[in-house]
Coordinates of C-alpha atoms in Angstrom, one line a residue:
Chain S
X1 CA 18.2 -30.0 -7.5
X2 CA 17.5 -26.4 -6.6
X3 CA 14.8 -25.9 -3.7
X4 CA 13.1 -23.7 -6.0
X5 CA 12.7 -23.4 -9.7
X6 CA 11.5 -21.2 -11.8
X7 CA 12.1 -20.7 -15.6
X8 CA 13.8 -17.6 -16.1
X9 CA 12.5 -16.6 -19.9
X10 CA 12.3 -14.1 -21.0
X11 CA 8.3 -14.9 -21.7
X12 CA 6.9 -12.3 -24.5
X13 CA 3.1 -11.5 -24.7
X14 CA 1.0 -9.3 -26.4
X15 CA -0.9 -6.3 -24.3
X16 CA -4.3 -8.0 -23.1
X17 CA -2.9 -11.9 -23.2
X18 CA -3.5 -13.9 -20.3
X19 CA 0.1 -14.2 -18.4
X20 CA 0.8 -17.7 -16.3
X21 CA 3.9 -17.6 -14.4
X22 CA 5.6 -20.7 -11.8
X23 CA 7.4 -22.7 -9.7
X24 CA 7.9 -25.6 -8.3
X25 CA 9.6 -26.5 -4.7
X26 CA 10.9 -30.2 -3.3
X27 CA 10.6 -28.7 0.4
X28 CA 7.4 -30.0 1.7
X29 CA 7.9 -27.7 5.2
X30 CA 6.8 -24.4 3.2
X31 CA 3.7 -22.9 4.1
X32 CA 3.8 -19.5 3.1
X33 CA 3.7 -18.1 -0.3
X34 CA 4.8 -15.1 -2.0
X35 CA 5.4 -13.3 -5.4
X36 CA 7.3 -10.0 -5.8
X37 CA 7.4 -8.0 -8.4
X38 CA 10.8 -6.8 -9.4
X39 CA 11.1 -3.6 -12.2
X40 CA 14.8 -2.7 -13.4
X41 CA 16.8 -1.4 -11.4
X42 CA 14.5 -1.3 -8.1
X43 CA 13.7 -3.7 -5.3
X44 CA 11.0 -6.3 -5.4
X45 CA 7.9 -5.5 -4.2
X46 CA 5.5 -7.6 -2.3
X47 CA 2.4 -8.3 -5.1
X48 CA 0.4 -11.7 -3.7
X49 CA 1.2 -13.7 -0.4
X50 CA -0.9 -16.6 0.4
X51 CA -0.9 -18.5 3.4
X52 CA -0.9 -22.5 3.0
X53 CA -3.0 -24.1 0.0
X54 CA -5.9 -22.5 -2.3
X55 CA -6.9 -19.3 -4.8
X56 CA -5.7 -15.7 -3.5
X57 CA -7.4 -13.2 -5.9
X58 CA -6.4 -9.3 -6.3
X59 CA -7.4 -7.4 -8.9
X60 CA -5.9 -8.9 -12.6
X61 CA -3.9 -10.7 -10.4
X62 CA -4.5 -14.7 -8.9
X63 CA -2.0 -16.8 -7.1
X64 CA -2.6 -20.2 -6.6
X65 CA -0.7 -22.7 -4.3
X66 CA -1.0 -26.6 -5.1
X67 CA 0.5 -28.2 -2.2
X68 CA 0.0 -31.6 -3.3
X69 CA 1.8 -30.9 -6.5
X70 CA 4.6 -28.5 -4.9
X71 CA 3.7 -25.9 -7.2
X72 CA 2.8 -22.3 -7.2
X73 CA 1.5 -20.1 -10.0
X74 CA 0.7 -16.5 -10.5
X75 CA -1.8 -15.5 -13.1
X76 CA -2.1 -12.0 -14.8
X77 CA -4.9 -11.2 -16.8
X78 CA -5.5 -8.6 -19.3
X79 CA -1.6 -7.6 -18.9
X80 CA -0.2 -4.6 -19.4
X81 CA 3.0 -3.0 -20.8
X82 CA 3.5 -1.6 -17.4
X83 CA 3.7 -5.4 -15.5
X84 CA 6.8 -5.6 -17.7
X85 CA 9.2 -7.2 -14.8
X86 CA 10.8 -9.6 -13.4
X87 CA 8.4 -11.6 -11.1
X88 CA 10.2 -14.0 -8.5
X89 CA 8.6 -16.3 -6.3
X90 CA 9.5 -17.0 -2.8
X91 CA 8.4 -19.7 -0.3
X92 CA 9.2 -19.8 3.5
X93 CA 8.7 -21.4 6.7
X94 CA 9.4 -21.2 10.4
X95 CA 12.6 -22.8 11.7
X96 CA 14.6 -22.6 14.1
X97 CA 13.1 -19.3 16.0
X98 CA 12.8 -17.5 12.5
X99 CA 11.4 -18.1 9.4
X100 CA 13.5 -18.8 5.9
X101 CA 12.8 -18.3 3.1
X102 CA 13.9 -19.5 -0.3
X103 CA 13.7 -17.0 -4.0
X104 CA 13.5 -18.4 -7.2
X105 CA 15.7 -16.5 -9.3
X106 CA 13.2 -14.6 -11.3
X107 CA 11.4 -14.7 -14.5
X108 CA 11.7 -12.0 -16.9
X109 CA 8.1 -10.7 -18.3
X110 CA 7.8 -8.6 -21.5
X111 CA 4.3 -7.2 -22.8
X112 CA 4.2 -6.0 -26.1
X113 CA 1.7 -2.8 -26.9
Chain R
X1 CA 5.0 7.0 2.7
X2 CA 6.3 3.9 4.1
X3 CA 9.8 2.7 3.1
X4 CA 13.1 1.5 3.3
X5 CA 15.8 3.5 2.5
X6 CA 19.3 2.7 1.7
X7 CA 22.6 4.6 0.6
X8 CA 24.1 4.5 -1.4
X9 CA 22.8 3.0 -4.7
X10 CA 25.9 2.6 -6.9
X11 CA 29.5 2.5 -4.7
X12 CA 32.7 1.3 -6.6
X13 CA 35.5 0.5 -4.3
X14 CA 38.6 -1.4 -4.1
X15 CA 40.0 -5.1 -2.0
X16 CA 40.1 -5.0 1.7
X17 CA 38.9 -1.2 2.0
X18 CA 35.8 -1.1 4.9
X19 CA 32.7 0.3 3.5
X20 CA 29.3 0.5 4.9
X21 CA 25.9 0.7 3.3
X22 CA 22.9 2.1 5.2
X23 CA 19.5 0.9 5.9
X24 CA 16.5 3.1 7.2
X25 CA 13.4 2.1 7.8
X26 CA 10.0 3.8 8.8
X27 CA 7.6 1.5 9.4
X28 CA 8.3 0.8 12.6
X29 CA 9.0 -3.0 11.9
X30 CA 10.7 -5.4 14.5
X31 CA 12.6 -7.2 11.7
X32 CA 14.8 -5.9 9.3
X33 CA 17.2 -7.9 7.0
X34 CA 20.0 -8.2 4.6
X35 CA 19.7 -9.7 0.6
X36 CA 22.2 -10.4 -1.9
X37 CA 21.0 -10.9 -5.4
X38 CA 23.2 -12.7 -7.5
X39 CA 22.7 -14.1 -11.6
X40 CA 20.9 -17.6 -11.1
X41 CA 21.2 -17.6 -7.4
X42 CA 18.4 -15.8 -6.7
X43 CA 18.0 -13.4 -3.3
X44 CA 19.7 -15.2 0.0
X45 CA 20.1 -13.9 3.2
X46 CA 23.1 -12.7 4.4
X47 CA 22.3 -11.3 8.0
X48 CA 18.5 -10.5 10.2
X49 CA 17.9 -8.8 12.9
X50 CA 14.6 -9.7 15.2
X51 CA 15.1 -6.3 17.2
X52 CA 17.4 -3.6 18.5
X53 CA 20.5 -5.4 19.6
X54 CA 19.5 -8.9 18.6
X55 CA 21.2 -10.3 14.8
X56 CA 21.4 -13.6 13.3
X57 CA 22.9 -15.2 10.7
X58 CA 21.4 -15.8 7.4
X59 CA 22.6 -18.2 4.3
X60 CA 25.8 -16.3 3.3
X61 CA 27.4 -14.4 6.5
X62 CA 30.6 -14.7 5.3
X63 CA 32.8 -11.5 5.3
X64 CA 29.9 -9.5 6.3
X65 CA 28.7 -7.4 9.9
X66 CA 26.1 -6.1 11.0
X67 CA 24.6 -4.0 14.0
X68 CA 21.3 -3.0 14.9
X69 CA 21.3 0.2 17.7
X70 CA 18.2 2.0 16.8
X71 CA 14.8 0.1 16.0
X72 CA 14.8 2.4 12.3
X73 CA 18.3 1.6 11.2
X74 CA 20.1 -1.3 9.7
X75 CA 23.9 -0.8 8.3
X76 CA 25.6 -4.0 6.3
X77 CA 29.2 -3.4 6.9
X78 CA 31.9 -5.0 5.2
X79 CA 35.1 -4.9 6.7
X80 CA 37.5 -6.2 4.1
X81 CA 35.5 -6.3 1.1
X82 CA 36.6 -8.9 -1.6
X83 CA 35.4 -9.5 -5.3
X84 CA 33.4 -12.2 -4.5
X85 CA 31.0 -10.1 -2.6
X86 CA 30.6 -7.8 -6.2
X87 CA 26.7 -7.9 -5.8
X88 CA 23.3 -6.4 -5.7
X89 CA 22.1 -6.0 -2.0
X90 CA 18.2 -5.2 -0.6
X91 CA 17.8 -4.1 3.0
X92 CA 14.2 -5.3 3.9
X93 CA 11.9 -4.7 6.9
X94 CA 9.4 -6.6 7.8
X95 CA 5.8 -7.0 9.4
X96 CA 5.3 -10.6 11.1
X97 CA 1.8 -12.3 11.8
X98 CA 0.4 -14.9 12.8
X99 CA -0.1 -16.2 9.1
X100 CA 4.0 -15.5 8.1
X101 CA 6.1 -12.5 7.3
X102 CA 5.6 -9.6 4.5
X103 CA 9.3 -8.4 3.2
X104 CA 9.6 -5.0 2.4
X105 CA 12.6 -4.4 0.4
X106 CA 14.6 -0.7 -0.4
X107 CA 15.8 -0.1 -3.9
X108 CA 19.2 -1.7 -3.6
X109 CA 23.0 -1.0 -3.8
X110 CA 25.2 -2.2 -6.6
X111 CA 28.5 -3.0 -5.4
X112 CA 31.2 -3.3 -7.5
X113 CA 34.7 -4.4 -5.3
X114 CA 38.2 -4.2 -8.0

């Protein structure tokens, strides 16, 4: 079993859907939470990090951590054709004088105009 | 504007001939790292770097070097580069806090090795 999952889709929407992207862990030691944003041919970019459990809230964009559960999810309302992308998720914590982190390998978004 | 630079993006090359990509950063970060993004693997660490002079190995440091002189700079050097190391790679910098790390990543370099 990976450390991370995430399905990779592709996951088709139409413009103005509700989007609801996860993953799930099995290492309980993670405590920080992240979501990049990944267009073709670039590097990800940092979109929500959240710190332990709860709600982080940014514009159309919500991340939410269940801890209990070992799951995260990222939430994109009113979606555009432009957060067409591959969103990856990535957990970390600190060890051994550093921290480490784990990706998931990336789910691939399309929203339709 | 704050980035992370690297060169080049595309670099074709063949078995065992040393090549080395660049990494620039100027955010004035402390930490600065090395990615490899494989097909269902996902991004793992290869090499990081905690501050001029001072590296670490990541996940995967096989067949890899790297060296960290200046505060800004970051090269991934590969001194007998093999197929297996055919990849994508992301130099990233990063700001630490109290509450974790941020990753910054640059646009990549596709490497293809024949």
């Amino acid at each position: 079993q990976k450390e991370v999952e995430q399905d990779p889709g592709p996951l088709s929407v139409p413009e103005g859907a509700i989007v609801s992207l996860n993953c799930t862990y099995s290492n309980s030691a993670f405590q920080y939470f992240m979501w990049y944003r990944q267009y073709s041919r670039k590097g990800p970019e940092l979109l929500m990090y959240t710190y332990s459990s709860g709600n982080k809230e940014d514009g159309r964009f919500t991340a939410q951590v269940d801890k209990s559960s070992k799951y995260i999810s990222l939430f994109i309302r009113d979606s555009q054709p432009s957060d067409s992308a591959t969103y990856l998720c990535a957990m970390g914590h600190w060890s051994s004088g550093t921290y480490k982190y784990i990706f998931g390998t990336g789910t691939r978004l399309k929203v339709l105009a | 504007e704050a980035q992370v630079t690297q060169n080049p993006r595309y670099l074709i090359t063949v078995t065992g001939k040393k090549l080395t990509v660049t990494c620039s950063q100027n955010m004035n970060h402390e930490y600065m790292s090395w990615y490899r993004q494989d097909p269902g693997l996902g991004l793992r660490q290869i090499y990081y770097s905690m501050n001029v002079e001072v590296t670490d190995k990541g996940d995967v440091p096989e067949g890899y070097k790297v060296s960290r002189k200046e505060k800004r700079n970051f090269p991934l050097i590969l001194e007998s580069p093999s197929p297996n190391q055919t990849s994508l790679y992301f130099c990233a910098s990063s700001l630490r806090g109290e509450q974790g790390e941020k990753l910054f990543f640059g646009s990549g370099t596709q490497l293809s090795v024949l």
